[in-house]
XYZ file of C-alpha atoms in Angstrom:
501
model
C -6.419 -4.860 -6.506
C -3.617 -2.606 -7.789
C 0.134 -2.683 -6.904
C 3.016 -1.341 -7.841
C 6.202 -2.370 -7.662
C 10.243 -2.170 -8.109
C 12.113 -5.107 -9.789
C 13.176 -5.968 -6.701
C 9.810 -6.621 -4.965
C 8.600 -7.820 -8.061
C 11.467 -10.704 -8.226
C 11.254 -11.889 -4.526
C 7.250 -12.298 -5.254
C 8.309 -14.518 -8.420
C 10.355 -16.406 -5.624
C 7.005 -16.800 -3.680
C 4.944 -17.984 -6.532
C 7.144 -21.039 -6.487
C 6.227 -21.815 -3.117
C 2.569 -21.003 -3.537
C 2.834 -23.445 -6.632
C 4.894 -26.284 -4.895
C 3.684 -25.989 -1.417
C 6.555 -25.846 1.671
C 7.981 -28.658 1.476
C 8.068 -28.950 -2.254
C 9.582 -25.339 -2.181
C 12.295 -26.818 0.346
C 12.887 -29.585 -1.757
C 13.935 -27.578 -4.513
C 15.931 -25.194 -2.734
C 17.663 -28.292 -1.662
C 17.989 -29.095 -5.163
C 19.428 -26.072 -6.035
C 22.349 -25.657 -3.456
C 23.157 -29.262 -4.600
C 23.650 -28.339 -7.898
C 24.980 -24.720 -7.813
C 26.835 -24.194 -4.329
C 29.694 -21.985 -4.418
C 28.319 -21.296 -8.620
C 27.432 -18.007 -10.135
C 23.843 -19.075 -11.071
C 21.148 -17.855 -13.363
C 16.975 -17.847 -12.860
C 16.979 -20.481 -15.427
C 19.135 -22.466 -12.773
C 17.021 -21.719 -9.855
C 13.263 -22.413 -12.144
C 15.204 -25.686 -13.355
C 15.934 -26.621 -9.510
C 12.538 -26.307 -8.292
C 10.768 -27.486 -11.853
C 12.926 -30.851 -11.275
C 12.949 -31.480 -7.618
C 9.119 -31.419 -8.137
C 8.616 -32.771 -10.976
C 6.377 -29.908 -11.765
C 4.856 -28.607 -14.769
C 5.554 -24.982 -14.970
C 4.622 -24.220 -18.708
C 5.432 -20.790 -19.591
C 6.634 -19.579 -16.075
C 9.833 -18.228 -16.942
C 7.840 -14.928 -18.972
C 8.197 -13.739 -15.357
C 11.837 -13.178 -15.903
C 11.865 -12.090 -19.608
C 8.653 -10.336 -20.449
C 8.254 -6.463 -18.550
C 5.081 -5.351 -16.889
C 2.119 -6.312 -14.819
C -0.502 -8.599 -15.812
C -4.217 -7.356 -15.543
C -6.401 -10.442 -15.124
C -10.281 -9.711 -15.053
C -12.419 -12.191 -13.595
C -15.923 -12.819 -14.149
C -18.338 -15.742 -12.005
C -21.564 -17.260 -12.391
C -23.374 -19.634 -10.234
C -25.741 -22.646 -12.141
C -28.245 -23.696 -9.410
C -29.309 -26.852 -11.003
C -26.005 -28.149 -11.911
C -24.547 -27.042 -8.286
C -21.400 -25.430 -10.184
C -19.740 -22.044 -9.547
C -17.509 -20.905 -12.523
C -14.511 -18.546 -12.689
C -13.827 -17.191 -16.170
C -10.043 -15.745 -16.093
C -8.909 -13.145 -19.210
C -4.936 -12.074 -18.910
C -3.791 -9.067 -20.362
C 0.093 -7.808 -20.490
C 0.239 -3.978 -21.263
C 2.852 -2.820 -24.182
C 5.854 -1.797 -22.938
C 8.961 -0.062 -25.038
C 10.651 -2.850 -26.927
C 7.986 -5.225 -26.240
C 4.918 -4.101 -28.141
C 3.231 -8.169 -27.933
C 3.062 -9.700 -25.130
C 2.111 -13.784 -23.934
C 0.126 -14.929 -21.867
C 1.673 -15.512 -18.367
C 1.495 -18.418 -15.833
C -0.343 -16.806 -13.158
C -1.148 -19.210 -9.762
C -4.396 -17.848 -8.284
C -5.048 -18.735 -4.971
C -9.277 -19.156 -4.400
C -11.555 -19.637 -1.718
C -15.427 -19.744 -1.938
C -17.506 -18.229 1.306
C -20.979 -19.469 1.719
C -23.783 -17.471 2.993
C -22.786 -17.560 6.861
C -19.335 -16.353 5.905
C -17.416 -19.526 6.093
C -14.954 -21.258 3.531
C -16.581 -24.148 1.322
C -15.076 -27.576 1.118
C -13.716 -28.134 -2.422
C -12.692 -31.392 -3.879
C -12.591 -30.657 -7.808
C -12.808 -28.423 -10.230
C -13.599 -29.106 -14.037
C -10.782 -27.209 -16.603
C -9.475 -27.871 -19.901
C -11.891 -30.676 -20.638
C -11.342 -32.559 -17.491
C -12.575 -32.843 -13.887
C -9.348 -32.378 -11.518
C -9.162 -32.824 -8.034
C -8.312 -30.368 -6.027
C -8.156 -32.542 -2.650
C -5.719 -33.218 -0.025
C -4.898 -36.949 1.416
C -8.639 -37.245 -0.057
C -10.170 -34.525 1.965
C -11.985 -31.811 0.582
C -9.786 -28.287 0.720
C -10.741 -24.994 1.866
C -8.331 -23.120 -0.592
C -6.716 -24.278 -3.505
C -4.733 -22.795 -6.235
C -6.068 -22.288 -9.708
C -3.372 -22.124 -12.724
C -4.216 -19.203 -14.925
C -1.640 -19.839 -17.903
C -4.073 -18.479 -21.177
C -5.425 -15.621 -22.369
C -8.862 -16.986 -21.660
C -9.743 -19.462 -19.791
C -12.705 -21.094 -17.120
C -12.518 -23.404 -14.306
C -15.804 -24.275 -12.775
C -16.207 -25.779 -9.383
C -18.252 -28.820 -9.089
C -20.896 -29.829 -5.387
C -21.455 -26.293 -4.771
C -24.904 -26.186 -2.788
C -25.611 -22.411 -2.893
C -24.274 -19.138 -4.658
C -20.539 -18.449 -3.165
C -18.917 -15.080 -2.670
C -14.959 -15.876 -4.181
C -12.087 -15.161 -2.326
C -9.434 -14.387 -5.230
C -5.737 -14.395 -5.077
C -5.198 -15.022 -1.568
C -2.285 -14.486 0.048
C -1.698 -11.774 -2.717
C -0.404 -15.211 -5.071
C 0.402 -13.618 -7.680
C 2.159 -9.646 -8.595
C -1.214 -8.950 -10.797
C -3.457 -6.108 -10.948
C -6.696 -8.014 -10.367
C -10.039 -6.649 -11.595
C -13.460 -8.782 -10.791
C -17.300 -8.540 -11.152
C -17.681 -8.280 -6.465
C -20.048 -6.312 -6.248
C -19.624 -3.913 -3.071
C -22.402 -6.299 -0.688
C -20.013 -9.059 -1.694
C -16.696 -6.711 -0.755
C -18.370 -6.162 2.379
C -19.032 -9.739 2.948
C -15.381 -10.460 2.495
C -14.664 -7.258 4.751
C -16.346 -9.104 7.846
C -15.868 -12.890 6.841
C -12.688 -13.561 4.539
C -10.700 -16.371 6.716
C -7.506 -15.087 4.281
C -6.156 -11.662 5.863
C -4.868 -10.362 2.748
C -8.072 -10.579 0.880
C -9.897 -9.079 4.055
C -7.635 -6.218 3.925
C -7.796 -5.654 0.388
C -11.930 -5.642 0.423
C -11.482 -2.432 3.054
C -9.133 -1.244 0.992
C -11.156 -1.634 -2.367
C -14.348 -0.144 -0.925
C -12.139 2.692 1.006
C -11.185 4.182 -2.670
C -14.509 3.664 -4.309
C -16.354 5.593 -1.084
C -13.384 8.117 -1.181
C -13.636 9.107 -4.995
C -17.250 8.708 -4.787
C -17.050 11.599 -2.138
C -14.336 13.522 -3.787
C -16.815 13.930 -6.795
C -19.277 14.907 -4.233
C -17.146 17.535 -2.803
C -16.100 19.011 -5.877
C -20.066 19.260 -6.878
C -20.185 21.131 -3.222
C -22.428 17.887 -2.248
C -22.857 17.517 1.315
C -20.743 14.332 2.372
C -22.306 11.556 4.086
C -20.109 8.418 5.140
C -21.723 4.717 4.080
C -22.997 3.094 7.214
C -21.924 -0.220 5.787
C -18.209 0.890 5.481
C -18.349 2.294 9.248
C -20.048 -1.265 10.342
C -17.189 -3.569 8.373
C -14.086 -0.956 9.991
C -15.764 -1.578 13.159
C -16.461 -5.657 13.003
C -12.399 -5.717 12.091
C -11.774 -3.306 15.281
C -13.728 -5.428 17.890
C -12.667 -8.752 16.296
C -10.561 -10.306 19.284
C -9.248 -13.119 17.427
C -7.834 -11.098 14.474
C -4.169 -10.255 14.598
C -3.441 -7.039 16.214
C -1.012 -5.488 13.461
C -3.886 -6.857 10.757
C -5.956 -4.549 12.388
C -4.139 -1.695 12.322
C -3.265 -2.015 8.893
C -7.144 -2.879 8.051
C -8.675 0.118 10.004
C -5.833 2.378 8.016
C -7.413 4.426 5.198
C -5.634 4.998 1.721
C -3.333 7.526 1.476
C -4.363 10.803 -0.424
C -1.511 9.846 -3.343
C -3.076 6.600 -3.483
C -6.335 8.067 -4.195
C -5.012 10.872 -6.137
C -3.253 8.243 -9.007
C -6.635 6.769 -9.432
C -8.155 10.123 -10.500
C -7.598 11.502 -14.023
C -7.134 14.517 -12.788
C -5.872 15.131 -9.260
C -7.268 16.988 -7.160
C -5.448 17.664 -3.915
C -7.651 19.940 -1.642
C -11.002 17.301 -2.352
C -8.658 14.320 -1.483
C -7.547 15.939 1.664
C -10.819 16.942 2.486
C -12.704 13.864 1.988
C -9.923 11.790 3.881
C -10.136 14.284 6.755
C -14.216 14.069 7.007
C -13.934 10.001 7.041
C -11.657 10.275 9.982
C -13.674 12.795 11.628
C -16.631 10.486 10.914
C -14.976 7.433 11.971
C -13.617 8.909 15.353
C -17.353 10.205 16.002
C -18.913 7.004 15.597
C -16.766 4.644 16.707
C -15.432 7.235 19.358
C -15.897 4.395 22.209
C -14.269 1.506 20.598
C -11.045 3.646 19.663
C -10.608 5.063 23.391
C -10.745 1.002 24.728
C -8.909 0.067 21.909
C -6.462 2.342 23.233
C -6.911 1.380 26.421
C -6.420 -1.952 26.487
C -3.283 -1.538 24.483
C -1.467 1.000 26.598
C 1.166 -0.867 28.683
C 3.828 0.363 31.705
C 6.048 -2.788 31.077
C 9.561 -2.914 29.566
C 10.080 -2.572 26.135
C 9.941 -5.600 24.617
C 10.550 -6.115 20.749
C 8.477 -8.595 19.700
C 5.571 -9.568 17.024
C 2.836 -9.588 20.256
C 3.907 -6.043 21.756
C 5.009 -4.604 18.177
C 1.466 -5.697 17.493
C -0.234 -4.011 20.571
C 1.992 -0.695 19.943
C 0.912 -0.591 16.338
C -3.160 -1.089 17.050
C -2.876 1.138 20.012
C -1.088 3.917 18.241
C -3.536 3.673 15.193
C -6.212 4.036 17.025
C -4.869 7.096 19.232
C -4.624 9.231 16.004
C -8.731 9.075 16.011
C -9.374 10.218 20.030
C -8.374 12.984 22.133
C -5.749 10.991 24.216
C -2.835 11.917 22.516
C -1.728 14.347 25.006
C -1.737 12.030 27.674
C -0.226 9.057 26.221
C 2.776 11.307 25.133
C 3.473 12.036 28.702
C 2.981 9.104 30.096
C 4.811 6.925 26.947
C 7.292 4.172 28.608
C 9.285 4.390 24.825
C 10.277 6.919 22.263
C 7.772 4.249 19.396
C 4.938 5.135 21.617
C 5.630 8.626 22.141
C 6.572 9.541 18.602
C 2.993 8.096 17.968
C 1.417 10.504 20.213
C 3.450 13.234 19.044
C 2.712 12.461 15.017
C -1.072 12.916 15.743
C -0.856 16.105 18.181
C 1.680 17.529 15.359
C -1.599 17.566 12.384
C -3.528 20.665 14.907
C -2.105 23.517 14.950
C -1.268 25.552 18.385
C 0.392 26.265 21.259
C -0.007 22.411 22.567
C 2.053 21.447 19.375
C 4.532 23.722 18.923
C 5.172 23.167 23.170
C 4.977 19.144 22.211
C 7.397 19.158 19.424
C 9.950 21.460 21.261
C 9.774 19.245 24.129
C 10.455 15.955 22.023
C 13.297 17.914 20.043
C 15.073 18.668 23.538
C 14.816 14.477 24.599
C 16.182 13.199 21.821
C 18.260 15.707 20.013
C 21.476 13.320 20.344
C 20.004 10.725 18.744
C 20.018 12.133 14.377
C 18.108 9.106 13.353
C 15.185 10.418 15.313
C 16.001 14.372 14.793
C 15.625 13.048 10.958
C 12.070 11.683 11.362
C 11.358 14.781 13.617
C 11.885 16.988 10.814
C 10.371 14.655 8.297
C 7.094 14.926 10.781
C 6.798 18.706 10.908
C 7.693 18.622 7.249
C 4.767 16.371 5.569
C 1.890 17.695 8.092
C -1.194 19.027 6.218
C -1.665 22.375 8.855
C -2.323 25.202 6.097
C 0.284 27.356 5.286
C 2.654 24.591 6.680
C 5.474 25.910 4.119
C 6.568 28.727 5.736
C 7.547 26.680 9.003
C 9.319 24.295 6.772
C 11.344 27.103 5.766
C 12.176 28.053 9.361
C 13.496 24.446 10.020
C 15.786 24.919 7.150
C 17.346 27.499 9.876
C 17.419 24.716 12.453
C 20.796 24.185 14.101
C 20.250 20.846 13.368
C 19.503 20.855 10.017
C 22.291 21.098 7.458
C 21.467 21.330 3.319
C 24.771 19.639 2.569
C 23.412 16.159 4.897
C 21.708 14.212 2.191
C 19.199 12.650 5.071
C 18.594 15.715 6.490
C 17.414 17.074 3.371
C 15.389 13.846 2.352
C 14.006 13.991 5.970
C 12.747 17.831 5.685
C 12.757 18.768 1.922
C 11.525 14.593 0.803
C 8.673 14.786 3.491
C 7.344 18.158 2.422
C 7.055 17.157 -1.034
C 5.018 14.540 0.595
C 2.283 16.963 1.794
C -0.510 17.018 -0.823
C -2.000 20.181 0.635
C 1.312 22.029 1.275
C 3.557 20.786 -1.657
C 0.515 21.122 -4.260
C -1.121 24.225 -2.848
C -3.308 26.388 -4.731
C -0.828 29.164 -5.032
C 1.943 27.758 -6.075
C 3.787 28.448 -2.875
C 5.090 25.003 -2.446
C 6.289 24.210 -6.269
C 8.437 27.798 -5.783
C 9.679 26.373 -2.454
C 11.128 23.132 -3.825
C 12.407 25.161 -6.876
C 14.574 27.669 -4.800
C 15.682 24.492 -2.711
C 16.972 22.617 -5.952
C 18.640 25.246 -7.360
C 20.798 25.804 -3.800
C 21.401 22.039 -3.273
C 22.625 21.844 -6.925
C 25.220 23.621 -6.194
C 26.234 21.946 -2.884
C 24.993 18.015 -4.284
C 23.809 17.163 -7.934
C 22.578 13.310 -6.973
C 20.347 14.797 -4.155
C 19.122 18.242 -6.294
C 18.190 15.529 -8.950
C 16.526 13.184 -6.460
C 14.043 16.592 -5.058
C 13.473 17.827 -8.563
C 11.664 14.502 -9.495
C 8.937 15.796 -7.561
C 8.314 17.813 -10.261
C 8.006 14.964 -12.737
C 4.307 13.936 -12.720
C 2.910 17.452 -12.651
C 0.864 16.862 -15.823
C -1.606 14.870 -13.314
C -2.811 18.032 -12.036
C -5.435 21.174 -13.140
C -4.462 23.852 -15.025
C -3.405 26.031 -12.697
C -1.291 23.557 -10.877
C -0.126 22.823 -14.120
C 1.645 25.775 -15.251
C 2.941 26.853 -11.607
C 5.159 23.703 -11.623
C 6.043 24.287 -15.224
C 7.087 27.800 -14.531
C 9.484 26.291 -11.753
C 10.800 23.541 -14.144
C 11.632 25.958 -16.664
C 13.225 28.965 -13.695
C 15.544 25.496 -12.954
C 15.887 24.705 -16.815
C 17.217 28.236 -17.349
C 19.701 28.486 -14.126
C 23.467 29.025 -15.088
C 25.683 26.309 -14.683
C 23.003 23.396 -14.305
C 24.430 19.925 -13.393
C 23.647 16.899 -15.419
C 22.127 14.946 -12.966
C 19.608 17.867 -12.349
C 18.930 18.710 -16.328
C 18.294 15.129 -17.015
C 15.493 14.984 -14.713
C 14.008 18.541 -15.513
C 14.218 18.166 -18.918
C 12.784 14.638 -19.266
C 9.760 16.019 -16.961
C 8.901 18.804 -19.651
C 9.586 16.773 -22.512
């Protein structure tokens, strides 16, 4: 489990942890607290953990590191099960990187939301746990629970669950409870377990997600040894139990049956390797649509609708599991002429835009002409066209930049266009160097027209050091053709010379 965040996701999930920790209403009751005390007051988080810590009456130890101590904790977590003693224990170890000014860190307060699945895939009843020396309970109104909240506040430390009849698979940190990197001992049986049975969304999601990247690196080091590729039955089995589930919610699904993205992939790898990571992601869909070719057409089908538009959670829902699912059939074309709404048909037109042809270039023109007075949409046209993987996509990036509706001195326009090609992996990090020399020509012309947005493109640049050799010096060579340009803002040497440094 591996996020990463800005300060400000990273503060409203400190928020949460309150409410994970206190529970709704005791959440409410210190937000009640809190406006009592400090309406109409400039406030502090001191304030705000004081509020909920007394409202409560709560024991929050060493919670406020959250606000004063940088970086993510990485807690690893190990289990064992002790069949004569019916116990299952969770040993937690917490570990806060160095960061500048901070070379030592503490140990954070870290609530860890846990479930245990028995063999048929369904949440145990627990009703205590033994930690620090003591057996807690962990009920409710003196009924067992079938997820409770484990607080992680050492460096190393083990809680052990008591009346457990047979080995459990854990569910850890549901509801993502915590902004942690999370590394355990699952095995990938037990991630596929959790795939097919995990009652907690989140953690279902994350189990797809956690096997997705191990299967995709596994086959980008296949690829790159000219392996053939072969996709895990098991992985095409768990995307497919998630797919036909009819009680699962229909957004969940899409999101579930979405693959990682090739940068996602790519950060994991010490060096990365664009080309394998597009190729590998490209045979799992191919794979995926082949074998589960029938339940993506009636997943489609039974999502399509000829009603009104209606914005809510149940159609935003159906439009988001139909249109995931149309990327991996052939009925793209149709739903884009038949779409009732310009979410549906942007859908259709995003997957017909990734094959190259007269049906696309026909598709696009025809979507340009419908909506062309509406620049919110002519932006994510351009930023469409501009991120697709079709080889060689460059040089029609270069033609939009001719587009009468394209202008280099709209910031958007260029975020839209210029931003969403340096999104491509293929295009932006291709072999020859054709898409590093692109950007650098581009940076060099808007630094003349706007420094803040010639800085914003050039950062692009900035983590070229991931890549091979070759990769390598091409985007030095461009860093250094911008370095060397006469009458260089600020804003753009800042950035370029902090990425060579």
């Amino acid at each position: 489990m591996d996020f990463t965040y800005d300060s400000t996701f990273q503060g409203a999930e400190v928020v949460r942890m309150y409410k994970t920790l206190l529970g709704t209403q005791g959440f409410r009751k210190g937000m009640d607290l809190y406006f009592k005390r400090h309406d109409g007051q400039a406030v502090t988080c001191e304030d705000f953990f004081a509020a909920m810590k007394d409202a409560n009456g709560a024991d929050f130890a060493n919670f406020l590191l959250w606000y004063s101590q940088a970086g993510t904790p990485v807690v690893k977590v190990t289990s064992s099960y002790n069949a004569e003693a019916h116990t299952f224990s969770l040993k937690f170890s917490q570990e806060v990187p160095p960061t500048p000014g901070q070379p030592v860190k503490e140990p954070m307060f870290i609530p860890v939301a846990v479930g245990l699945l028995d063999s048929s895939g369904k949440d145990m009843p627990l009703s205590s746990v033994y930690h620090d020396g003591t057996l807690q309970s962990v009920a409710s109104n003196n009924q067992p629970v079938l997820s409770t909240v484990l607080r992680v506040t050492k460096k190393e430390e083990e809680f052990v669950f008591c009346d457990i009849f047979e080995r459990p698979i854990p569910s850890l940190l549901r509801g993502y409870s915590a902004p942690i990197r999370l590394e355990s001992d699952l095995s990938d049986s037990d991630l596929f377990f959790l795939l097919a049975h995990d009652s907690d969304e989140f953690n279902r999601w994350e189990s797809g997600q956690v096997l997705a990247r191990k299967l995709m690196l596994s086959l980008v080091a296949d690829f790159q040894q000219s392996k053939p590729l072969t996709l895990n039955p098991k992985f095409v089995q768990g995307l497919k139990s998630i797919l036909c589930d009819p009680i699962l919610d229909k957004e969940f699904i899409a999101k579930a049956i979405t693959l990682p993205g090739e940068g996602e992939i790519m950060d994991l790898m010490e060096v990365a390797d664009p080309d394998a990571v597009y190729a590998v992601r490209t045979f799992i869909r191919k794979e995926l649509a082949s074998q589960l070719k029938s339940e993506f057409l009636s997943t489609v089908e039974n999502n399509r609708s000829s009603e009104e538009y209606v914005f809510d959670h149940p159609n935003m829902a159906r439009r988001a599991l139909k249109n995931t699912a149309l990327e991996m059939t052939e009925l793209a074309l149709h739903e884009y002429k038949t779409a009732t709404n310009m979410t549906d048909q942007f859908a259709a037109l995003s997957a017909i835009s990734q094959k190259p042809g007269k049906t696309r270039d026909d598709v696009l023109a025809d979507f340009y002409t419908k909506w062309q007075h509406n620049y919110l949409v002519v932006n994510k046209w351009f930023a469409l066209q501009a991120m697709s993987n079709i080889p060689g996509n460059v040089e029609n990036v270069r033609k939009l930049l001719n587009h009468p509706a394209f202008d280099l001195c709209n910031p958007n326009k260029v975020y839209s266009l210029i931003g969403g090609f340096c999104g491509s992996p293929v295009n932006f990090h291709a072999k020859d160097g054709s898409g590093y020399k692109f950007l650098g020509e581009i940076v060099l012309q808007l630094d003349k027209l706007n420094p803040q947005v010639a800085s914003r493109m050039v950062s692009a640049f900035s983590r070229w050091r991931r890549f091979d050799e070759s990769r390598q010096t091409l985007a030095k060579q461009q860093l250094e053709t911008i370095m060397s340009a006469n009458g260089l803002s600020e804003n753009v040497f800042e950035i370029a010379s902090k990425s060579l440094a």
